[in-house]
Every structure is written in structure tokens, then in C-alpha cells.
mmCIF file of C-alpha atoms in Angstrom:
data_model
loop_
_atom_site.group_PDB
_atom_site.id
_atom_site.type_symbol
_atom_site.label_atom_id
_atom_site.label_comp_id
_atom_site.label_asym_id
_atom_site.label_seq_id
_atom_site.Cartn_x
_atom_site.Cartn_y
_atom_site.Cartn_z
ATOM 1 C CA MET Q 21 -14.436 -10.740 -4.876
ATOM 2 C CA LEU Q 22 -14.428 -14.222 -2.931
ATOM 3 C CA LEU Q 23 -12.498 -13.810 0.437
ATOM 4 C CA LEU Q 24 -11.615 -16.654 2.310
ATOM 5 C CA TRP Q 25 -10.292 -17.158 5.956
ATOM 6 C CA TYR Q 26 -7.514 -19.353 6.934
ATOM 7 C CA HIS Q 27 -5.869 -19.576 10.386
ATOM 8 C CA CYS Q 28 -3.094 -22.070 11.039
ATOM 9 C CA ASP Q 29 -4.598 -23.080 14.343
ATOM 10 C CA GLY Q 30 -7.830 -23.740 12.634
ATOM 11 C CA THR Q 31 -9.837 -21.121 14.605
ATOM 12 C CA GLY Q 32 -12.660 -19.643 12.974
ATOM 13 C CA PRO Q 33 -12.931 -16.019 11.527
ATOM 14 C CA ALA Q 34 -12.440 -13.525 14.337
ATOM 15 C CA TRP Q 35 -13.825 -10.356 12.532
ATOM 16 C CA ALA Q 36 -15.763 -9.380 9.461
ATOM 17 C CA VAL Q 37 -14.739 -7.938 6.148
ATOM 18 C CA PRO Q 38 -16.608 -4.361 6.060
ATOM 19 C CA GLU Q 39 -18.944 -3.536 2.798
ATOM 20 C CA GLN Q 40 -18.375 -0.570 0.512
ATOM 21 C CA PRO Q 41 -21.840 0.841 0.409
ATOM 22 C CA GLU Q 42 -21.174 2.552 -2.981
ATOM 23 C CA ILE Q 43 -20.052 -0.946 -4.644
ATOM 24 C CA ILE Q 44 -23.173 -2.746 -3.175
ATOM 25 C CA THR Q 45 -25.652 -0.041 -4.571
ATOM 26 C CA GLY Q 46 -23.659 0.110 -7.901
ATOM 27 C CA ASP Q 47 -22.755 3.822 -7.856
ATOM 28 C CA TRP Q 48 -19.270 2.726 -7.974
ATOM 29 C CA VAL Q 49 -18.556 0.252 -10.664
ATOM 30 C CA PHE Q 50 -15.302 -1.810 -11.422
ATOM 31 C CA ARG Q 51 -12.867 -0.096 -13.909
ATOM 32 C CA GLY Q 52 -9.602 -2.680 -13.847
ATOM 33 C CA GLN Q 53 -7.259 -4.342 -11.796
ATOM 34 C CA THR Q 54 -3.300 -5.103 -12.025
ATOM 35 C CA GLU Q 55 -1.716 -8.284 -10.457
ATOM 36 C CA HIS Q 56 1.867 -8.610 -9.335
ATOM 37 C CA PHE Q 57 4.020 -11.644 -7.579
ATOM 38 C CA VAL Q 58 6.376 -9.875 -5.017
ATOM 39 C CA ASP Q 59 9.345 -11.756 -3.337
ATOM 40 C CA ALA Q 60 8.847 -10.781 0.052
ATOM 41 C CA HIS Q 61 7.689 -11.491 3.482
ATOM 42 C CA ILE Q 62 3.935 -10.528 3.796
ATOM 43 C CA GLN Q 63 4.458 -8.186 6.616
ATOM 44 C CA GLU Q 64 6.763 -5.943 4.378
ATOM 45 C CA ILE Q 65 3.932 -4.933 2.244
ATOM 46 C CA PRO Q 66 1.505 -3.156 4.878
ATOM 47 C CA GLU Q 67 4.584 -2.242 6.495
ATOM 48 C CA ASN Q 68 5.297 0.446 3.985
ATOM 49 C CA ALA Q 69 1.864 2.384 5.226
ATOM 50 C CA ALA Q 70 4.125 3.114 8.498
ATOM 51 C CA ASP Q 71 7.590 3.860 6.602
ATOM 52 C CA THR Q 72 6.645 7.443 5.733
ATOM 53 C CA ALA Q 73 10.416 8.488 5.298
ATOM 54 C CA HIS Q 74 10.706 6.426 1.848
ATOM 55 C CA LEU Q 75 7.612 8.357 0.642
ATOM 56 C CA ALA Q 76 9.724 11.131 -0.688
ATOM 57 C CA PHE Q 77 12.545 9.413 -2.129
ATOM 58 C CA LEU Q 78 11.005 6.445 -3.732
ATOM 59 C CA HIS Q 79 7.618 8.184 -4.748
ATOM 60 C CA GLY Q 80 8.578 11.774 -5.075
ATOM 61 C CA PRO Q 81 10.005 11.285 -8.629
ATOM 62 C CA ALA Q 82 7.214 12.077 -11.396
ATOM 63 C CA ILE Q 83 5.269 9.066 -12.759
ATOM 64 C CA LEU Q 84 6.255 9.912 -15.923
ATOM 65 C CA SER Q 85 9.722 8.608 -15.213
ATOM 66 C CA GLY Q 86 8.258 5.059 -14.655
ATOM 67 C CA SER Q 87 8.830 2.484 -12.423
ATOM 68 C CA ASP Q 88 12.567 1.690 -13.238
ATOM 69 C CA LEU Q 89 14.390 3.076 -10.481
ATOM 70 C CA ARG Q 90 17.392 3.344 -12.476
ATOM 71 C CA TYR Q 91 15.882 6.059 -14.616
ATOM 72 C CA THR Q 92 13.462 7.598 -12.264
ATOM 73 C CA LYS Q 93 16.041 10.476 -10.958
ATOM 74 C CA SER Q 94 16.174 11.437 -14.765
ATOM 75 C CA ARG Q 95 16.438 15.108 -15.340
ATOM 76 C CA LEU Q 96 14.322 14.715 -18.175
ATOM 77 C CA TRP Q 97 11.477 14.579 -15.585
ATOM 78 C CA ASP Q 98 13.011 16.488 -13.018
ATOM 79 C CA PHE Q 99 10.652 19.317 -13.516
ATOM 80 C CA MET Q 100 7.663 17.437 -11.901
ATOM 81 C CA LYS Q 101 7.556 16.128 -8.219
ATOM 82 C CA HIS Q 102 5.361 14.317 -6.209
ATOM 83 C CA VAL Q 103 4.724 15.426 -2.687
ATOM 84 C CA TRP Q 104 3.221 13.351 0.229
ATOM 85 C CA GLU Q 105 2.116 13.922 3.595
ATOM 86 C CA ALA Q 106 1.339 10.639 5.683
ATOM 87 C CA GLU Q 107 0.207 9.492 8.960
ATOM 88 C CA TRP Q 108 -0.246 5.726 10.080
ATOM 89 C CA GLN Q 109 -2.280 4.669 13.216
ATOM 90 C CA PRO Q 110 -3.484 1.490 14.733
ATOM 91 C CA GLU Q 111 -7.323 1.616 15.493
ATOM 92 C CA PRO Q 112 -8.404 0.872 18.887
ATOM 93 C CA GLU Q 113 -10.995 -1.848 20.112
ATOM 94 C CA PRO Q 114 -13.453 -3.230 18.740
ATOM 95 C CA HIS Q 115 -10.947 -2.612 15.581
ATOM 96 C CA ARG Q 116 -7.884 -3.054 16.963
ATOM 97 C CA HIS Q 117 -7.337 -5.862 13.985
ATOM 98 C CA CYS Q 118 -7.425 -2.465 11.388
ATOM 99 C CA SER Q 119 -5.250 0.467 11.000
ATOM 100 C CA ARG Q 120 -5.423 3.624 8.945
ATOM 101 C CA MET Q 121 -3.270 5.649 6.778
ATOM 102 C CA GLN Q 122 -4.255 9.391 6.202
ATOM 103 C CA LEU Q 123 -2.212 10.610 2.703
ATOM 104 C CA GLN Q 124 -2.462 13.737 1.289
ATOM 105 C CA HIS Q 125 -0.900 14.342 -1.977
ATOM 106 C CA THR Q 126 0.204 17.163 -4.207
ATOM 107 C CA ALA Q 127 2.423 17.701 -7.248
ATOM 108 C CA THR Q 128 4.747 20.327 -8.259
ATOM 109 C CA ILE Q 129 5.333 21.339 -11.775
ATOM 110 C CA PHE Q 130 8.766 23.792 -12.108
ATOM 111 C CA GLY Q 131 8.329 24.263 -8.243
ATOM 112 C CA LYS Q 132 5.011 25.482 -8.393
ATOM 113 C CA ARG Q 133 2.049 23.461 -6.874
ATOM 114 C CA PHE Q 134 -0.702 21.980 -9.484
ATOM 115 C CA PRO Q 135 -3.592 22.107 -7.549
ATOM 116 C CA LEU Q 136 -5.381 20.039 -10.008
ATOM 117 C CA LEU Q 137 -3.195 16.912 -8.895
ATOM 118 C CA ASP Q 138 -4.477 17.072 -5.186
ATOM 119 C CA LEU Q 139 -5.471 13.902 -4.052
ATOM 120 C CA SER Q 140 -6.838 12.661 -0.454
ATOM 121 C CA VAL Q 141 -6.395 8.890 0.260
ATOM 122 C CA SER Q 142 -7.845 7.310 3.412
ATOM 123 C CA ALA Q 143 -6.022 3.787 3.674
ATOM 124 C CA ARG Q 144 -7.581 1.205 5.927
ATOM 125 C CA GLN Q 145 -6.066 -2.104 6.502
ATOM 126 C CA VAL Q 146 -7.971 -4.715 7.735
ATOM 127 C CA GLY Q 147 -6.325 -7.833 8.901
ATOM 128 C CA PRO Q 148 -3.029 -8.728 7.465
ATOM 129 C CA GLY Q 149 -3.852 -8.822 3.747
ATOM 130 C CA LEU Q 150 -6.672 -6.472 2.705
ATOM 131 C CA VAL Q 151 -6.762 -2.876 2.343
ATOM 132 C CA PHE Q 152 -9.385 -0.450 1.434
ATOM 133 C CA LEU Q 153 -7.790 2.552 -0.419
ATOM 134 C CA ASN Q 154 -10.667 5.471 -0.470
ATOM 135 C CA PHE Q 155 -9.435 8.300 -2.597
ATOM 136 C CA LYS Q 156 -11.294 11.919 -3.092
ATOM 137 C CA HIS Q 157 -10.387 14.400 -6.055
ATOM 138 C CA ALA Q 158 -12.130 17.931 -6.041
ATOM 139 C CA PHE Q 159 -13.091 17.351 -10.170
ATOM 140 C CA LEU Q 160 -12.442 13.912 -10.756
ATOM 141 C CA GLY Q 161 -14.564 12.214 -8.201
ATOM 142 C CA HIS Q 162 -14.281 9.455 -5.605
ATOM 143 C CA GLY Q 163 -13.321 5.690 -5.790
ATOM 144 C CA ILE Q 164 -11.627 2.909 -4.394
ATOM 145 C CA ILE Q 165 -8.819 0.469 -4.827
ATOM 146 C CA LEU Q 166 -9.270 -2.860 -3.039
ATOM 147 C CA GLN Q 167 -5.724 -4.598 -2.376
ATOM 148 C CA THR Q 168 -5.323 -7.985 -1.512
ATOM 149 C CA VAL Q 169 -2.270 -9.992 -0.425
ATOM 150 C CA THR Q 170 -2.426 -13.533 -0.554
ATOM 151 C CA PRO Q 171 0.796 -15.748 0.394
ATOM 152 C CA LEU Q 172 1.483 -18.421 -2.097
ATOM 153 C CA GLU Q 173 4.950 -19.642 -0.605
ATOM 154 C CA PRO Q 174 6.518 -18.020 2.681
ATOM 155 C CA LEU Q 175 8.292 -15.194 0.783
ATOM 156 C CA LEU Q 176 6.166 -14.988 -2.331
ATOM 157 C CA GLN Q 177 2.820 -12.930 -2.120
ATOM 158 C CA ASN Q 178 0.446 -12.463 -4.809
ATOM 159 C CA VAL Q 179 -1.076 -8.862 -4.811
ATOM 160 C CA VAL Q 180 -4.056 -7.431 -6.551
ATOM 161 C CA HIS Q 181 -5.480 -4.032 -6.988
ATOM 162 C CA LYS Q 182 -8.976 -3.756 -8.348
ATOM 163 C CA ILE Q 183 -10.414 -0.114 -8.701
ATOM 164 C CA TYR Q 184 -13.801 0.818 -8.563
ATOM 165 C CA TYR Q 185 -14.892 4.177 -9.450
ATOM 166 C CA GLN Q 186 -18.147 6.364 -9.802
ATOM 167 C CA LYS Q 187 -20.184 5.226 -13.104
ATOM 168 C CA ASN Q 188 -20.704 8.671 -14.037
ATOM 169 C CA VAL Q 189 -17.177 9.362 -14.291
ATOM 170 C CA PRO Q 190 -15.549 8.405 -17.723
ATOM 171 C CA ALA Q 191 -13.514 5.218 -17.610
ATOM 172 C CA ILE Q 192 -10.206 6.953 -18.563
ATOM 173 C CA ILE Q 193 -10.101 8.805 -15.329
ATOM 174 C CA PRO Q 194 -10.004 5.346 -13.092
ATOM 175 C CA LYS Q 195 -7.894 3.835 -15.658
ATOM 176 C CA PHE Q 196 -5.169 6.672 -15.250
ATOM 177 C CA ILE Q 197 -5.526 6.467 -11.563
ATOM 178 C CA LEU Q 198 -4.839 2.728 -11.648
ATOM 179 C CA ARG Q 199 -2.127 3.005 -13.866
ATOM 180 C CA ALA Q 200 -0.452 5.692 -11.853
ATOM 181 C CA GLU Q 201 -0.737 3.715 -8.494
ATOM 182 C CA CYS Q 202 0.610 0.771 -10.447
ATOM 183 C CA ILE Q 203 3.740 2.588 -11.150
ATOM 184 C CA GLN Q 204 4.441 3.686 -7.853
ATOM 185 C CA PHE Q 205 3.771 0.159 -6.555
ATOM 186 C CA GLU Q 206 6.404 -1.306 -8.869
ATOM 187 C CA ARG Q 207 8.800 1.084 -7.313
ATOM 188 C CA ASP Q 208 8.124 -0.614 -3.914
ATOM 189 C CA VAL Q 209 8.265 -4.146 -5.638
ATOM 190 C CA THR Q 210 11.717 -3.545 -6.840
ATOM 191 C CA ILE Q 211 12.737 -2.917 -3.200
ATOM 192 C CA TRP Q 212 10.821 -5.846 -1.786
ATOM 193 C CA ASN Q 213 12.611 -8.280 -4.242
ATOM 194 C CA ASN Q 214 15.645 -6.847 -3.285
ATOM 195 C CA LYS Q 215 15.883 -7.028 0.533
ATOM 196 C CA GLN Q 216 15.719 -9.458 3.574
ATOM 197 C CA TYR Q 217 13.078 -9.365 6.297
ATOM 198 C CA LEU Q 218 14.678 -8.820 9.740
ATOM 199 C CA PRO Q 219 12.768 -9.728 12.623
ATOM 200 C CA LYS Q 220 14.676 -6.961 14.800
ATOM 201 C CA PRO Q 221 16.184 -4.262 12.444
ATOM 202 C CA LEU Q 222 18.520 -1.355 13.505
ATOM 203 C CA LEU Q 223 15.902 1.648 13.429
ATOM 204 C CA VAL Q 224 16.581 5.356 13.928
ATOM 205 C CA CYS Q 225 14.221 7.785 15.613
ATOM 206 C CA GLU Q 226 12.638 8.497 12.203
ATOM 207 C CA ASP Q 227 11.742 4.774 11.802
ATOM 208 C CA ALA Q 228 9.596 4.888 15.111
ATOM 209 C CA GLY Q 229 6.571 4.069 12.903
ATOM 210 C CA ILE Q 230 8.174 0.923 11.675
ATOM 211 C CA GLN Q 231 8.517 -0.132 15.204
ATOM 212 C CA LYS Q 232 4.799 0.824 16.089
ATOM 213 C CA HIS Q 233 3.655 -1.147 13.091
ATOM 214 C CA ARG Q 234 5.421 -4.515 14.077
ATOM 215 C CA ARG Q 235 3.864 -4.034 17.081
ATOM 216 C CA TRP Q 236 0.365 -3.851 15.936
ATOM 217 C CA PHE Q 237 0.973 -6.680 12.944
ATOM 218 C CA ALA Q 238 2.275 -9.623 15.791
ATOM 219 C CA GLN Q 239 -1.360 -9.928 16.659
ATOM 220 C CA PHE Q 240 -1.555 -11.669 13.526
ATOM 221 C CA TYR Q 241 1.016 -14.266 14.301
ATOM 222 C CA SER Q 242 0.279 -17.570 16.897
ATOM 223 C CA GLU Q 243 2.492 -19.860 17.973
ATOM 224 C CA ARG Q 244 2.203 -22.020 15.121
ATOM 225 C CA SER Q 245 2.966 -19.343 12.784
ATOM 226 C CA ARG Q 246 6.033 -19.751 10.336
ATOM 227 C CA ARG Q 247 8.144 -17.173 10.877
ATOM 228 C CA PRO Q 248 11.438 -16.561 8.559
ATOM 229 C CA SER Q 249 14.543 -16.398 10.861
ATOM 230 C CA GLY Q 250 17.010 -13.339 10.166
ATOM 231 C CA PRO Q 251 20.710 -13.346 10.455
ATOM 232 C CA LYS Q 252 22.314 -14.073 13.604
ATOM 233 C CA GLY Q 253 24.146 -10.562 14.025
ATOM 234 C CA ASP Q 254 22.338 -7.195 13.346
ATOM 235 C CA LEU Q 255 25.169 -6.459 11.104
ATOM 236 C CA ASP Q 256 25.692 -9.433 9.068
ATOM 237 C CA TRP Q 257 25.397 -9.178 5.267
#
């Protein structure tokens, strides 16, 4: 993977990208990637980590129901649910350019927990456009998904997910994980493609994480940064 630094003020790199030891040593190998184009402001995508309230509604329905939001609530797949517990926090100095989300996933089938699908995920964001999603499964091993968000236009982002997994685990396992992640991500894409970025949105107490995330993300702007302008009134359509 080739990563380039760009700053609108022409300043040099302010931090280094961490290496993943298991990839360097070859213990984890490349098992596939997905690519999406998202019609949204770049900040919308990482802000999802702090919007924990959306997990149950958007990502609760079974992945078997697909990514088309018109059918995710279908009774055909209602017997299975995904249950999420998440917490997002910015990191302190000297890593204030990083943040971390701890995510615990369980699944229920006919209302009963199915432990085989328990999954722990630690998502570390480095800067505005790079995320390391480390995940652990009790039986299916460990791996990582690298997410990169590259702006192509002010409101057009290229998002790539690359998965690396233990080389001693059959390739079908990480490919299934990547497919499941892709379905969930495409549900988010539908929302992003049909929403407007508001610099000062109306938030309720359950959205406190979003405001906290916006304060953290503000460090990646400078006086010369291009920012989209919101509507004149908070309630304008």
C-alpha cells in the first residue's frame, strides 16, 4: 500500500503511519479488497464511529437481508439480529491525531445469542482518512481491515477496504468477513449519498459523541481548507 501526505498549506508530515507487525512479518496475508465511491463530505465517513445510536437501526438487521435498505427489515430474515456495543474516544498526546472505537458484536437467532458469531473489533483512526480495523474471533483467528478514504472532489470520496488475515486460516473465512463488512458499509453509503453535511447540526443528548468527534476532527482543517457551507437556517430543507 502506498500512502502520500498532502496538506493544503504545503506543510510536511506531522505524524508517521504505524506499521502492522503481522503484515510486515508475513503472518497475515492479503485476502481481498472492496472499493466504493461515496457522494459525501469526507468527515461524514469517520464520524460514523461516534454515531453509536445508528448501529441498532442500520446494522442490526441480518446481513442475509443485504444492503438495500428497502428490504433489510424484511420478515424473511427477521429471525436473526446483530447486536452492537461501541465506544469511541480520541487518543491523548502524542497521538491526538488518532482516535479509537471499541466494538463488540454478538448475534441472536430466534432471540437466542449465537456465540460462534461473537467478534471483537478495535478500530483505530490515524488522521482523517486511514483506519486500522483489528478484529479477533475465538475460533476463526485474527486479522485486520485497512480502510482508506481519498477525496476525489469536495463531496466525492474513494473508499477502499483491504483485508489481511492469518495465512494458516482458509481464505474463505476472511473473504466472508470482508463480504459481511461490505454489506454493512453499503448500508451506510446509501445514507451518506442521500444526506447533506451540516456544519452545525441540531443534536440531542444521545448525539453527544458526534459533537465530541467534530471537535477532534477540527484539527485536520486549516484556514485554507475548503469547507462546505450549510443552509442559512438549521431547519431549512
